[in-house]
Amino acid sequence: MELGLYTFADVDPNAVDKGAEGARRLANLMEEIALADEVGLDVFGIGEHHRADYAVSSPATILAAAAVKTKRIRLTSAVSVLSSDDPVRVFQQFATVDLLSNGRAEIMAGRGSFIESFPLFGYDLDDYDKLFAEKLDLLMTLREEEVVSWSGETRAAIPGRGVYPRPLQEPLPLWIAVGGTPQSVARAGVLGLPLALAIIGGQPRRFAPLFDLYRESARRANRDPATLKTSINVHGFVADTTEKAADVFYEPQAAVMNRIGRERGWGPTNRQHFDQSRGPEGALFVGDPETVAEKIVAHHKIFGNDRFLLQMAIGLMPHGEVMRGIELFGTKVAPLVRKALTPAETGA
Amino acid sequence: MELGLYTFADVDPNAVDKGAEGARRLANLMEEIALADEVGLDVFGIGEHHRADYAVSSPATILAAAAVKTKRIRLTSAVSVLSSDDPVRVFQQFATVDLLSNGRAEIMAGRGSFIESFPLFGYDLDDYDKLFAEKLDLLMTLREEEVVSWSGETRAAIPGRGVYPRPLQEPLPLWIAVGGTPQSVARAGVLGLPLALAIIGGQPRRFAPLFDLYRESARRANRDPATLKTSINVHGFVADTTEKAADVFYEPQAAVMNRIGRERGWGPTNRQHFDQSRGPEGALFVGDPETVAEKIVAHHKIFGNDRFLLQMAIGLMPHGEVMRGIELFGTKVAPLVRKALTPAETGA
């Protein structure tokens, strides 16, 4: 199983000098990605937002910088809001990241959890699903064909035109990211595309039927099982002790969840709820390396997932603590998980 | 006067493995930008094309990688085809490069010399100038306002929405690049934006009236002279001897000019024409460091330009020769030019 990290590069939306705040966060982010690469993590993901509280609106731009600062780690969006972007531009940008990284780029496409990008780019939320379906179809066409012929209703037709540059990986990896909508899960299966499921609340095990739906949808569409992969993307943090992990992570993560919650009408979170969520059945992967590794392994047994991505840098987390968390995730958690998932040798 | 380089990252359009060819070229390009930074050049520009013979369709993606590989050099597009892109995305991408580079990003916006991008992104060439004028207006608004209100005919209106991230430089530098159209030159002057003029044929001195038009247009619009800057962007190459510079540069540059010429109905070029063009009155800046420095200084006396950008990596130029050319440009040409343009000390 691949292990990795993702972040939206949170910044203080009330910073007086937003440029300086953004520059600080991106400099730290570059160090975090470089360390994740050094300690042998498999994937780093960067999300797309169009809000004052996040520094990244263009994941590929950040990933291009990360490409030349790293050697091994795979670089993905987490996610690209495909619905409100142009698939040709997205493909070109990620093909460029793929060339710069020697074949380590991936696109993780989603419909968008936040919806700020729709009015900003002139899209109608009434077309929420149609936009995604059509743009995903175009993006898949761009992966398959160098000279592209495509037409639809949400974007100008392309009558047999070359799209460049071409990526090193053929095809450029494309994941579908979903929040839990069964139709989205089934679509990924029907298309034979890898599926990433964000689990940021509730009991993760309750999401298991979605993985069954995904695999069953793919089977009915006669998709090659080799093209099917699954990931779970969760919130969590690793520190030297479980107590420290909880104390460092609680406030920044709660501040973000409460801010989003106010916008969406969720009730406020609190420390008690947080402590419950970091138990074996809860959605948060917070603790010392052993605790987090055990929880990752237990959920792998439920989901059979191929990838596990952890959002540690959420809210205004101290950079030094995030760096220590990355180090522990790569040097302690990853070996424990890999050992637990290696089939026991038979005989001897 | 600032001295710099620009390139479109030419690749072999007939390469069997286009991914490998693109990866090779971008790896070399990263070395070229890093060297330009090391030898003290002031600017590196990356062009946007949507063709099989160029590896860059997204300048900001390349510049983001360059941002974390360099320390001092300014990073610009050369050019961004603003007419067929979304100014919000362009602004966001270059703001990101600005944050990654600690304030070294610039946008050089143009209407597009090649026109492949128009049908690819669903634009009508009949709107060639209107698209540019409106999108430039939006881009200028994005530079000035964090919460943007804008409406026009070529792009969805933005009713008071925040656009993030904000750059470190306020405002993010924006140049207008023109090919010689007087209306475009006058527009840059009226708007008080820096002007880059591409001179890739004929006698450069004949373009001098365009600089007069620019300055006069700015004066009549009461623009602050401090905001007015000019650049000339030319083809050329530096080697240890003038003979070598000409021999290395001729074939790759001629191949490109002939390929473009066939598409545009120009007559073919030849070595005799090339040799004439690299004389003191011609458009090519090719030779040993002294020859090129003298020509740069002579044209600075005509134009009073603030910046000089040289396209050395044009066509399938050998990487090693380009690296030597960059070294000579930074360590030999630049000191000669700077010395010649430093006012002689008076008194003593």
CSV table of C-alpha atoms in Angstrom, one decimal, chain B residues 137-138 141-142 145-151 157-163:
chain,number,residue,atom,x,y,z
B,137,ASP,CA,-8.4,45.0,-18.6
B,138,LEU,CA,-9.4,42.2,-16.3
B,141,THR,CA,-8.1,44.8,-12.3
B,142,LEU,CA,-6.8,41.6,-10.7
B,145,GLU,CA,-8.0,44.7,-6.3
B,146,GLU,CA,-8.2,41.7,-4.0
B,147,VAL,CA,-11.9,41.6,-4.2
B,148,VAL,CA,-12.7,41.9,-7.9
B,149,SER,CA,-15.7,43.4,-9.6
B,150,TRP,CA,-15.5,43.2,-13.4
B,151,SER,CA,-17.7,42.6,-16.4
B,157,ALA,CA,-18.5,38.7,-15.0
B,158,ILE,CA,-17.0,38.7,-11.5
B,159,PRO,CA,-19.3,40.3,-9.0
B,160,GLY,CA,-17.1,41.2,-6.1
B,161,ARG,CA,-15.2,38.0,-5.5
B,162,GLY,CA,-11.8,37.5,-3.9
B,163,VAL,CA,-9.0,36.1,-6.1
